[in-house]
Short mmCIF file of C-alpha atoms in Angstrom, two decimals:
data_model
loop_
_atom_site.label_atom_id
_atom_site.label_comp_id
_atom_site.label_asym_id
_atom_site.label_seq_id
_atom_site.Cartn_x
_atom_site.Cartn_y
_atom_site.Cartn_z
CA UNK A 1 86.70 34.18 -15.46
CA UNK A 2 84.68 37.00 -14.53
CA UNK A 3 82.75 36.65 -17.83
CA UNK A 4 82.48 33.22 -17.93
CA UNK A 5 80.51 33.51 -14.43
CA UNK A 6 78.33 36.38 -15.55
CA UNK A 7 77.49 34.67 -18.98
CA UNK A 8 75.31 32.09 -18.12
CA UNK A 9 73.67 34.24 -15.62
CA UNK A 10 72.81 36.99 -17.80
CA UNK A 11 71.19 34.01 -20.31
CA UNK A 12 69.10 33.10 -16.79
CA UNK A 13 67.91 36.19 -16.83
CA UNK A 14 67.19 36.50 -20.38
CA UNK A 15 64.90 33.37 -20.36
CA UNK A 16 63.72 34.02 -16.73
CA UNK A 17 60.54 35.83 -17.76
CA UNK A 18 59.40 33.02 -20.46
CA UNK A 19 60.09 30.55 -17.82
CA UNK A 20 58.04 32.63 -14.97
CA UNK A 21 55.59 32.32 -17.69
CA UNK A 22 55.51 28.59 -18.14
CA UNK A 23 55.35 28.56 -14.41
CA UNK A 24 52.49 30.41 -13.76
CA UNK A 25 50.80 28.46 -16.76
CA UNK A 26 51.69 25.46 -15.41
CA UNK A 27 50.40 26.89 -12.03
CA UNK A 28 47.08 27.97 -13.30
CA UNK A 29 46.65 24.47 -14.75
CA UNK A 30 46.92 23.07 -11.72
CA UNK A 31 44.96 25.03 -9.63
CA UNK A 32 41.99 24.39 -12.26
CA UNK A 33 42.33 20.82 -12.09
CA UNK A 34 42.47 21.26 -8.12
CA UNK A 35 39.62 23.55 -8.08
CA UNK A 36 37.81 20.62 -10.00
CA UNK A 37 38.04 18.08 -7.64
CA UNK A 38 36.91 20.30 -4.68
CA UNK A 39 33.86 21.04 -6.32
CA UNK A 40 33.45 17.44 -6.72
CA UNK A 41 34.22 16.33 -3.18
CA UNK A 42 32.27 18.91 -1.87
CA UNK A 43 29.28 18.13 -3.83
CA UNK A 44 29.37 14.37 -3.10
CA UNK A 45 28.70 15.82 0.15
CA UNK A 46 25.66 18.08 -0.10
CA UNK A 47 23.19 15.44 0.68
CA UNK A 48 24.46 12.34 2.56
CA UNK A 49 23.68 13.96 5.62
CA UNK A 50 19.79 14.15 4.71
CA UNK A 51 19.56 11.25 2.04
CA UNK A 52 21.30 8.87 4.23
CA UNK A 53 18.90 9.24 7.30
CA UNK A 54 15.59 8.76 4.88
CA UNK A 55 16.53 4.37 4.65
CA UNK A 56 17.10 3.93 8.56
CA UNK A 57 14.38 6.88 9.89
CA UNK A 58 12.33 4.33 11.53
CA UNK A 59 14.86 2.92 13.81
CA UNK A 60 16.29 6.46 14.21
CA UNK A 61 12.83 7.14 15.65
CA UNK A 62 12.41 4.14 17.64
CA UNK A 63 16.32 4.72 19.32
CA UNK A 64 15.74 8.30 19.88
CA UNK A 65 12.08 8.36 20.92
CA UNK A 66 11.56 10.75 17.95
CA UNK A 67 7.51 11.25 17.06
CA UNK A 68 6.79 11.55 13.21
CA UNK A 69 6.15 15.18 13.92
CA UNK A 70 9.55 15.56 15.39
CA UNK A 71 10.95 13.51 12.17
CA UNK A 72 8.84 15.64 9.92
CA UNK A 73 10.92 19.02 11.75
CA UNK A 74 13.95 16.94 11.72
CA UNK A 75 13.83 17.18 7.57
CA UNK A 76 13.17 20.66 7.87
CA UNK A 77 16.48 21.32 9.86
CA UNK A 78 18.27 21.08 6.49
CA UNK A 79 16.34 23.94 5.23
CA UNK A 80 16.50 25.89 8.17
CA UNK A 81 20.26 25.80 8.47
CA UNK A 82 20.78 26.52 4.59
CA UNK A 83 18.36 29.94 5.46
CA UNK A 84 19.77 31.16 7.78
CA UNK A 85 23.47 30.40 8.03
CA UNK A 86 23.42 30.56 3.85
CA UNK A 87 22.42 34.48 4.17
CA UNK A 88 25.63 35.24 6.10
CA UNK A 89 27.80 33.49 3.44
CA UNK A 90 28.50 36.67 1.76
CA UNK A 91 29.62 38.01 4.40
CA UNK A 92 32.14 35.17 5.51
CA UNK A 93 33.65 34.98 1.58
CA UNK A 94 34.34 38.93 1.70
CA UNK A 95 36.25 38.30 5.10
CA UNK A 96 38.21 34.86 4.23
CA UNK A 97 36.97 34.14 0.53
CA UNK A 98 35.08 31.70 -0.77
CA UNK A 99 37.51 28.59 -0.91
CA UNK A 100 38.36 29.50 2.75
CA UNK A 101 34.74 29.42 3.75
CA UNK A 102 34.25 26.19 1.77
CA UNK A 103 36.87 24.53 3.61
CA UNK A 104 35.14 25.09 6.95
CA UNK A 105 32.26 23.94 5.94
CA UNK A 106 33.77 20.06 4.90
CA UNK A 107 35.21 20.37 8.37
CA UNK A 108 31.17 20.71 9.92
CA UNK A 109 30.01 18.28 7.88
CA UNK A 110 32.95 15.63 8.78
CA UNK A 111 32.32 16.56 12.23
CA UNK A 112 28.88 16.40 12.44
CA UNK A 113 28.45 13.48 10.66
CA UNK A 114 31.12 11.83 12.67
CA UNK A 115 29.03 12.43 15.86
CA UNK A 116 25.79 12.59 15.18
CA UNK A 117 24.92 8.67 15.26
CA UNK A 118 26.22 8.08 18.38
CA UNK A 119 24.35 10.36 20.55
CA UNK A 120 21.14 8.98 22.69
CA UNK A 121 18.77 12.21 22.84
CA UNK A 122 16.72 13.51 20.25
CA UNK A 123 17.70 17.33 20.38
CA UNK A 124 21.29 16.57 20.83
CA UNK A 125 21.04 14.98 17.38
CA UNK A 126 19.21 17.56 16.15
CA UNK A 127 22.01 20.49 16.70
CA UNK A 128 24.74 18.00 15.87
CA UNK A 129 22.63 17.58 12.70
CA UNK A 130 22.26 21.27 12.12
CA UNK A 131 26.46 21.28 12.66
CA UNK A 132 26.72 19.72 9.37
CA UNK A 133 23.97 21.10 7.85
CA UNK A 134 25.34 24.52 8.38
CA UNK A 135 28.51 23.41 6.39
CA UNK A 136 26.61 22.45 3.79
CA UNK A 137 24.63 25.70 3.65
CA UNK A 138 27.93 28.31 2.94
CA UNK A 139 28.99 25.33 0.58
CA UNK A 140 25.31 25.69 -1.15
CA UNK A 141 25.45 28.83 -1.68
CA UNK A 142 29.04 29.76 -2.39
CA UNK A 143 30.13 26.70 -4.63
CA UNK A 144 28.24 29.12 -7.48
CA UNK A 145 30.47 31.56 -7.02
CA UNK A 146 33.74 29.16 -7.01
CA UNK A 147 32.34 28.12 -10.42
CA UNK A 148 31.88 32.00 -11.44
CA UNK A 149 35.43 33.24 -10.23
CA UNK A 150 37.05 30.05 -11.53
CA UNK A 151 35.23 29.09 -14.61
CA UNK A 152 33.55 31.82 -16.13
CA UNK A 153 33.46 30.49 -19.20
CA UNK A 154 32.05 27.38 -18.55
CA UNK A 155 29.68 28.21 -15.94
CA UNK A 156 26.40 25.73 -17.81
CA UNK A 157 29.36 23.11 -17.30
CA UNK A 158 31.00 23.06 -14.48
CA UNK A 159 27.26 23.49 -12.39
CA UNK A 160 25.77 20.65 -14.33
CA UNK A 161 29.40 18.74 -13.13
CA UNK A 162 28.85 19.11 -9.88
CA UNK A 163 25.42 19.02 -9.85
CA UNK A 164 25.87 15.87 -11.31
CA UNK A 165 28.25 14.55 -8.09
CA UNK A 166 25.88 16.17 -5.63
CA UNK A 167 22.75 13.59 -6.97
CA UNK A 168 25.64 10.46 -7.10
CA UNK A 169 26.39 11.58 -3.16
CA UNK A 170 22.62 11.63 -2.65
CA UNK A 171 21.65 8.36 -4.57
CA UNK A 172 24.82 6.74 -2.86
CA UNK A 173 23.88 7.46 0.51
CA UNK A 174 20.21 6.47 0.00
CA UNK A 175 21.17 3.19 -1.53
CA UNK A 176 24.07 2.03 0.76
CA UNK A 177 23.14 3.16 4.24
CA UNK A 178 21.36 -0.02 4.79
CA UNK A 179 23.66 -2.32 3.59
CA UNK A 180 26.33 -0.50 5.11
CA UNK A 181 24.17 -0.84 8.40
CA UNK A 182 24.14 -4.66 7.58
CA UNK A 183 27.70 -4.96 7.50
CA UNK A 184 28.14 -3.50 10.77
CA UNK A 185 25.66 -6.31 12.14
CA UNK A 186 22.68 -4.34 11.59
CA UNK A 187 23.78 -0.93 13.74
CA UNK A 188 22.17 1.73 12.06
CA UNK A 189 24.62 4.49 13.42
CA UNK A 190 27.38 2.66 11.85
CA UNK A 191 25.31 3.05 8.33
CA UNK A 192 25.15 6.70 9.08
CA UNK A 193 28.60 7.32 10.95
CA UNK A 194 30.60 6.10 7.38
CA UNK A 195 29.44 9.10 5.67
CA UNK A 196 31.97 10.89 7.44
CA UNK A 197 34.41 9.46 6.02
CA UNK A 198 33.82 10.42 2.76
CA UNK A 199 33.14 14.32 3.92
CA UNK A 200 36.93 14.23 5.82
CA UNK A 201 38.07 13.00 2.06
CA UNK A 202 36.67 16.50 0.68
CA UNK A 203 38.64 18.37 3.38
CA UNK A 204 42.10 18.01 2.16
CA UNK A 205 41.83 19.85 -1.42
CA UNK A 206 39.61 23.10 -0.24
CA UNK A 207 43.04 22.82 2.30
CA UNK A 208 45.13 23.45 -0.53
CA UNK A 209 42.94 25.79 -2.49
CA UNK A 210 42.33 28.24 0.20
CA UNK A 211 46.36 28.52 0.43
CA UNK A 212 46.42 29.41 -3.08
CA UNK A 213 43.85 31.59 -3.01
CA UNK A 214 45.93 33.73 -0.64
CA UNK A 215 48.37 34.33 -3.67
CA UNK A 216 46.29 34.32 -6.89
CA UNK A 217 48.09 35.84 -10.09
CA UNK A 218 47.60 39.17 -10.81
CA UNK A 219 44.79 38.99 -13.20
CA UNK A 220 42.73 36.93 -11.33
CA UNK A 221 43.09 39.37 -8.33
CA UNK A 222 41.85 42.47 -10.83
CA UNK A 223 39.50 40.97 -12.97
CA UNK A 224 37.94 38.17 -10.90
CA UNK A 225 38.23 38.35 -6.71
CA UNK A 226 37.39 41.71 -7.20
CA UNK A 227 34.37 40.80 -8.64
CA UNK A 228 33.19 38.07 -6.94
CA UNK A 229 33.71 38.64 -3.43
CA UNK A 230 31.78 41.65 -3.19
CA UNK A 231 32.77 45.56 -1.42
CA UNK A 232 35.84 43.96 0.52
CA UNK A 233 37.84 42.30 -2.23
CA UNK A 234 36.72 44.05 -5.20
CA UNK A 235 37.75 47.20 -3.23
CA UNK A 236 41.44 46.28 -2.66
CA UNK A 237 41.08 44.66 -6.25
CA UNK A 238 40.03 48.75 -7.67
CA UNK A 239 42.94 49.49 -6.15
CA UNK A 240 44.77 48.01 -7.81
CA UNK A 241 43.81 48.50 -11.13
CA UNK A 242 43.67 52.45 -9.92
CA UNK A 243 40.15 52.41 -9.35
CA UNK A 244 38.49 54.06 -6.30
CA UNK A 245 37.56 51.87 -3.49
CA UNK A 246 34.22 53.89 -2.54
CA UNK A 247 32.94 53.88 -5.77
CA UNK A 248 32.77 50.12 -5.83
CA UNK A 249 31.45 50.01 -2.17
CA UNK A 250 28.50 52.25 -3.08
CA UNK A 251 27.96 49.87 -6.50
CA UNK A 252 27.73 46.65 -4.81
CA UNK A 253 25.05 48.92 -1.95
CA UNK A 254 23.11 49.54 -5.09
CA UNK A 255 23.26 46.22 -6.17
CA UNK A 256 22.17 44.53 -3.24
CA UNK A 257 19.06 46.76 -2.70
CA UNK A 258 18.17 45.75 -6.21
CA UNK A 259 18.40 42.50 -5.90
CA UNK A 260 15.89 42.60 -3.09
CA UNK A 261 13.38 44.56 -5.16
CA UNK A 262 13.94 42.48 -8.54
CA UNK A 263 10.23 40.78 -9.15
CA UNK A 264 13.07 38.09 -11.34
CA UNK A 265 14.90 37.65 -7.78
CA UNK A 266 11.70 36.92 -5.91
CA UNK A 267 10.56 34.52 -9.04
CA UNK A 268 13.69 32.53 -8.08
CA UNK A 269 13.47 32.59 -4.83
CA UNK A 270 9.95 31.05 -4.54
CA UNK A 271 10.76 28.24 -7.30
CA UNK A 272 13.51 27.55 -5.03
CA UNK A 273 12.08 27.35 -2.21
CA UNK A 274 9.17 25.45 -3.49
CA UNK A 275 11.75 23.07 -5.15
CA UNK A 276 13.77 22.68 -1.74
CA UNK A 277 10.48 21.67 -0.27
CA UNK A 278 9.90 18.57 -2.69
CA UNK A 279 13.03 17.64 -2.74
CA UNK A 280 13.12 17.53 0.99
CA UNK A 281 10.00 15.62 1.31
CA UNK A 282 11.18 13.42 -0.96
CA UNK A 283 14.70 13.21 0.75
CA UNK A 284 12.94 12.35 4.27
CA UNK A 285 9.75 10.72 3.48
CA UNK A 286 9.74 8.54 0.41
CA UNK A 287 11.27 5.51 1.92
CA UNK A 288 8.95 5.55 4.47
CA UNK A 289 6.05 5.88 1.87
CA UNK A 290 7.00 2.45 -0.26
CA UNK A 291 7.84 0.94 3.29
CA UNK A 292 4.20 1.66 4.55
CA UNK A 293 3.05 0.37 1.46
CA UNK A 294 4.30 -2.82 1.97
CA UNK A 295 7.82 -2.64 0.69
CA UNK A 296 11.00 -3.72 2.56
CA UNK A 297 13.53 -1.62 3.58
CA UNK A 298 16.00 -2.32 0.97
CA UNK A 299 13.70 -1.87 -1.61
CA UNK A 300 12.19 0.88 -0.44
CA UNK A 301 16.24 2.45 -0.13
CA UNK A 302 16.76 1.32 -4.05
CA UNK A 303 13.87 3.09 -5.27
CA UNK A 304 14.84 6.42 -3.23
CA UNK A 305 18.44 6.37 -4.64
CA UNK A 306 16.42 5.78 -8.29
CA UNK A 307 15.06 9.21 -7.56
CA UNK A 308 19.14 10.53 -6.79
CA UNK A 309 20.47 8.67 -9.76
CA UNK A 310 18.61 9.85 -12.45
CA UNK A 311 20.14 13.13 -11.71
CA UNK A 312 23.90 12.16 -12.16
CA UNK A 313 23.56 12.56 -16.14
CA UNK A 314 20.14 14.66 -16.19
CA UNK A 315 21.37 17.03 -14.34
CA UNK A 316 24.72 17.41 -16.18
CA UNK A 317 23.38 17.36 -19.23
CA UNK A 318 20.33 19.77 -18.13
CA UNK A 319 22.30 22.64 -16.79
CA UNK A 320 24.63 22.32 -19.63
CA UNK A 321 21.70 22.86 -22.13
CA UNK A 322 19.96 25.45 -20.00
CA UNK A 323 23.31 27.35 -19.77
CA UNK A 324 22.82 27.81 -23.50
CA UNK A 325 19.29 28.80 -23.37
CA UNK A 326 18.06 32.51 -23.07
CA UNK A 327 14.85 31.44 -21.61
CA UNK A 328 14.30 28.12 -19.73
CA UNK A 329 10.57 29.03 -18.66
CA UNK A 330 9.74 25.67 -20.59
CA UNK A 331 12.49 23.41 -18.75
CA UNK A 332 10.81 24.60 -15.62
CA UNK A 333 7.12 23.88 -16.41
CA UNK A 334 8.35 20.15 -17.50
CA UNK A 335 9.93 19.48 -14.83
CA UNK A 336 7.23 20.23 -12.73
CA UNK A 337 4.51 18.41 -14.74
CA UNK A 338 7.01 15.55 -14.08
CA UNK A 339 6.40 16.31 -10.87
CA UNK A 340 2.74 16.46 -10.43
CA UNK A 341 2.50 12.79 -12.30
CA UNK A 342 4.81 11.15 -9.86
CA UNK A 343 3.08 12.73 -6.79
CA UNK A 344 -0.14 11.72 -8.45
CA UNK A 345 1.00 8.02 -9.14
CA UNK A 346 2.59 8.26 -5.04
CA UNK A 347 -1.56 9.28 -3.73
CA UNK A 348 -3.12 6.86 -6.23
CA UNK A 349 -1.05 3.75 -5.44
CA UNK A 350 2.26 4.14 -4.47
CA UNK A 351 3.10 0.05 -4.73
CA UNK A 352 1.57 -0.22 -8.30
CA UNK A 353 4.29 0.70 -9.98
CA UNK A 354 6.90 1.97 -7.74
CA UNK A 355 9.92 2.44 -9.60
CA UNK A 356 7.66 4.25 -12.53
CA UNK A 357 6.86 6.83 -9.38
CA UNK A 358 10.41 6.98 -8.71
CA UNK A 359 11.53 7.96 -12.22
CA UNK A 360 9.26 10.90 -12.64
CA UNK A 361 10.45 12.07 -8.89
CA UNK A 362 14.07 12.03 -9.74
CA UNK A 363 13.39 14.13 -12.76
CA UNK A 364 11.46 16.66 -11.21
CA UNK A 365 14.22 16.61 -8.86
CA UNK A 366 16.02 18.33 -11.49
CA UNK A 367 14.65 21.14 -10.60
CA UNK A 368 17.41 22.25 -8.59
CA UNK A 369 20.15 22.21 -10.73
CA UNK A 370 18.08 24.40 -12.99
CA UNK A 371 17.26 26.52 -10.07
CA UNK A 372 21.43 27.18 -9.64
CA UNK A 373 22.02 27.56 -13.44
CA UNK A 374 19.16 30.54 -13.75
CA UNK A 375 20.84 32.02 -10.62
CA UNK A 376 24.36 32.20 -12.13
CA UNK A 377 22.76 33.98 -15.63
CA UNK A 378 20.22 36.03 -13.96
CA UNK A 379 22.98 37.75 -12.31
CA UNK A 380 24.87 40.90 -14.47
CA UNK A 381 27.81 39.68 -12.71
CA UNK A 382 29.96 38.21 -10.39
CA UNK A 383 28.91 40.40 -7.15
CA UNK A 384 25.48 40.12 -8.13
CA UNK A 385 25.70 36.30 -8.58
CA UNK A 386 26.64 36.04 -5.36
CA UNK A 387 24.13 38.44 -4.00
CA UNK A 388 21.52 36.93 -6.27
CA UNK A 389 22.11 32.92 -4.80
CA UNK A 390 22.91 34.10 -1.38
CA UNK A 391 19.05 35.54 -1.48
CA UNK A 392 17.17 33.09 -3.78
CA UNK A 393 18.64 30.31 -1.81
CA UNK A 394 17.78 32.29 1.64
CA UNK A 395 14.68 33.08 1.24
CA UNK A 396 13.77 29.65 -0.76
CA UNK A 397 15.24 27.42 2.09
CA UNK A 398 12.77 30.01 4.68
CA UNK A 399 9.76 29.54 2.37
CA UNK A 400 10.45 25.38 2.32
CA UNK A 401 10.79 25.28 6.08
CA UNK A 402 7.07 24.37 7.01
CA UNK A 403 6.46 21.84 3.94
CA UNK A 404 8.08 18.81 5.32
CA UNK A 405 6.88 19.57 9.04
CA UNK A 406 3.79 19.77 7.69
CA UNK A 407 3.67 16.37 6.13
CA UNK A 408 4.78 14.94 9.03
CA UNK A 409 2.00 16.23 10.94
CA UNK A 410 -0.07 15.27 9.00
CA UNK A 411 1.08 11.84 8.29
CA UNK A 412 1.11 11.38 12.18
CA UNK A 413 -2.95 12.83 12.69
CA UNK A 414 -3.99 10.78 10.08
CA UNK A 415 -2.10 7.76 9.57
CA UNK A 416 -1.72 7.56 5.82
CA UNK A 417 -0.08 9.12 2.93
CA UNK A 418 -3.07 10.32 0.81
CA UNK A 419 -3.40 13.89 3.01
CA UNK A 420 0.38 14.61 2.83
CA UNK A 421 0.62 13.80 -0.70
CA UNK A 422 -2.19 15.65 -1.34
CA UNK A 423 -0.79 18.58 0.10
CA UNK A 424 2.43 18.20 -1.79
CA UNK A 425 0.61 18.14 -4.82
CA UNK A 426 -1.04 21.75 -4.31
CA UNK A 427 2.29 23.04 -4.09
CA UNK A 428 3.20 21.81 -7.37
CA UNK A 429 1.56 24.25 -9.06
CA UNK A 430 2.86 27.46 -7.55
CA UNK A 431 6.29 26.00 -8.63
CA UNK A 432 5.17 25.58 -11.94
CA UNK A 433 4.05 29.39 -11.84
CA UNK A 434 7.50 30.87 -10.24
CA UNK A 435 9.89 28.55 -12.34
CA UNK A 436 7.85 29.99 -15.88
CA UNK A 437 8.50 33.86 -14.27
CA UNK A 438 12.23 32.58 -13.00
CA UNK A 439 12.98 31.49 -16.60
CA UNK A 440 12.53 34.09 -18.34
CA UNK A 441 15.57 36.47 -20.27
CA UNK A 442 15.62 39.19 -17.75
CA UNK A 443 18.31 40.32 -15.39
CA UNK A 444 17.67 40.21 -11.51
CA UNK A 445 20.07 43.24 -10.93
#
């Protein structure tokens, strides 16, 4: 009796390793699918809380009292918030790691966008505003790293993927605000108030991948926390693998400082930055432009998500081919020129041929998914990547800051479009120069 007990326990235990094996297989395949879909909820949500403002600004303005100045700083508050709350990312994924980070920042957005519409004062929903915008800044600048730590191998990938869900949020947003208004008789905080729904949707998975991050297998703990999360995690990760902790302190020190000093760093920086502010003017001001030119508010809504749709494949199929590219100094200068002619067409006559305009924008919008991909391979590796986007995407979002205030302004003193335009032209060019020096095969750190 005795053996016949013991037998078939002593066969458990012979196949218990193969099946631990399975299971953690099985595991890892789930958490990759999982980490998938996070990436993709939390890009849909990148840009709803700008894009879906641009369609309804005017009777944002008229409810709240809001000057076009005031609306010209209010499309600056996205860059602001990704500045300076994106610098301290770093510092929040050492503590609580990326995923958990993440996570909070779905909850800002959910919340912010859930309250933002329904407040009467100006400044109130400004900071409520700048509540989901600071979500979306850790998410900006950590969802690189998620793709690093998760998928190294498929970094040109899995950034053009979500890339790719980040412009369908944007185009979605810009397109169905208004009818979404309409629906709700014509309330325009209704239009803007649904978005939250689909940022409380992205919640629930960065839930479930934070838990597992808490217990990741052993080789992801030695060969990829440690290197992603910086002097905190790759420390206890050294550990581990029976390195010393100090040594990999004072090699992330060194890596920071030269990261600061890299001339490749600064190159990024600047095109993003410069990037950020086109794509912010375009995000806050280019409804307005068609509607001033005599187009009606749906229209004028179409031809802005034009602008967001064209990067759903582009911008798939851009970092993708960049990621395979040593040098994408030319994929930088194109985009840019694409730029300039769509600006060009905007000053010249902007109701000529208005969805033409709108093409050429939504390519040079490109820009930024270009901008992410030449962070992730200008970086030697995983602590530097996250180093590297934490200050490109910093100091970019500072150096955009003034841009779109400064079109406002200056749509306000002189009551047309040619000036701001104008304006945005000039900085064309710089962008042109920094994305050629950005490109190029050299390592930031």
């Amino acid at each position: 009796m005795v053996r016949d007990v013991a037998a078939p326990k002593d066969d458990v235990a012979r196949r218990s390793p193969a099946k631990q094996r399975q299971g953690r297989v099985r595991s890892a395949a789930w958490t990759r699918r999982l980490a998938v879909a996070a990436l993709v909820l939390a890009a849909l949500n990148l840009r709803p809380v700008v894009t879906s403002l641009g369609p309804v600004l005017e009777e944002a303005r008229a409810a709240l009292g809001m000057s076009a100045t005031v609306a010209g700083l209010l499309t600056s508050v996205p860059a602001v918030c990704f500045a300076l709350v994106g610098s301290v990312a770093p510092r929040l994924a050492r503590r609580h790691g990326p995923d958990g980070v993440v996570l909070a920042g779905m909850a800002a957005v959910a919340l912010g966008l859930a309250l933002r519409p329904f407040v009467g004062s100006t400044p109130v929903f400004l900071a409520l505003s700048g509540l989901a915008l600071a979500g979306i800044a850790v998410a900006n600048v950590l969802l690189p790293v998620v793709v690093k730590q998760r998928f190294p191998d498929r970094v040109g990938m899995m950034t053009g993927l979500y890339s790719m869900a980040l412009n369908l949020g944007a185009s979605a947003a810009a397109a169905v605000t208004v009818p979404l208004a309409g629906a709700f008789g014509g309330d325009w905080r209704a239009g803007l108030g649904a978005w939250a729904v689909l940022a409380a949707v992205a919640v629930p998975p960065w839930v479930a991948l934070a838990r597992d991050g808490r217990r990741p297998p052993e080789q992801q703990i030695g060969q990829q926390l440690g290197q992603q999360l910086g002097q905190q995690i790759g420390q206890r990760a050294g550990q581990r693998a029976g390195r010393p902790a100090g040594g990999d302190a004072a090699a992330g020190a060194q890596a920071h400082v030269r990261v600061a000093r890299s001339p490749t760093a600064w190159a990024l920086a600047v095109f993003f930055g410069l990037q950020a502010t086109s794509a912010y003017v375009i995000m806050g001001w280019l409804p307005q432009v068609f509607r001033d030119a005599g187009l009606s508010a749906e229209t004028a809504g179409l031809l802005f998500a034009v602008t967001s749709v064209l990067g759903v494949p582009l911008s798939f199929v851009l970092a993708a081919v960049a990621g395979r590219l040593r040098n994408q100094s030319g994929m930088a200068v194109l985009l840019g020129a694409f730029g300039l002619a769509g600006y060009a067409g905007l000053w010249a006559a902007p109701a000529a041929a208005p969805w033409l305009w709108a093409v050429l924008l939504g390519v040079a919008n490109c820009s930024f998914p270009l901008a992410l991909t030449m962070i992730g391979m200008r970086g030697r590796d995983g602590a530097t990547v996250i180093r590297l986007s934490a200050f490109a995407q910093s100091v970019g979002y500072l150096l955009s800051v003034p841009g779109p205030i400064l079109v406002g302004a200056l749509y306000q003193h002189t009551g047309g479009w040619q000036g701001p335009l104008a304006f945005v032209v000039c900085l064309m060019v710089p962008q042109i120069a920094a994305g050629y020096f950005a490109g190029r095969d050299r390592q930031a750190a």
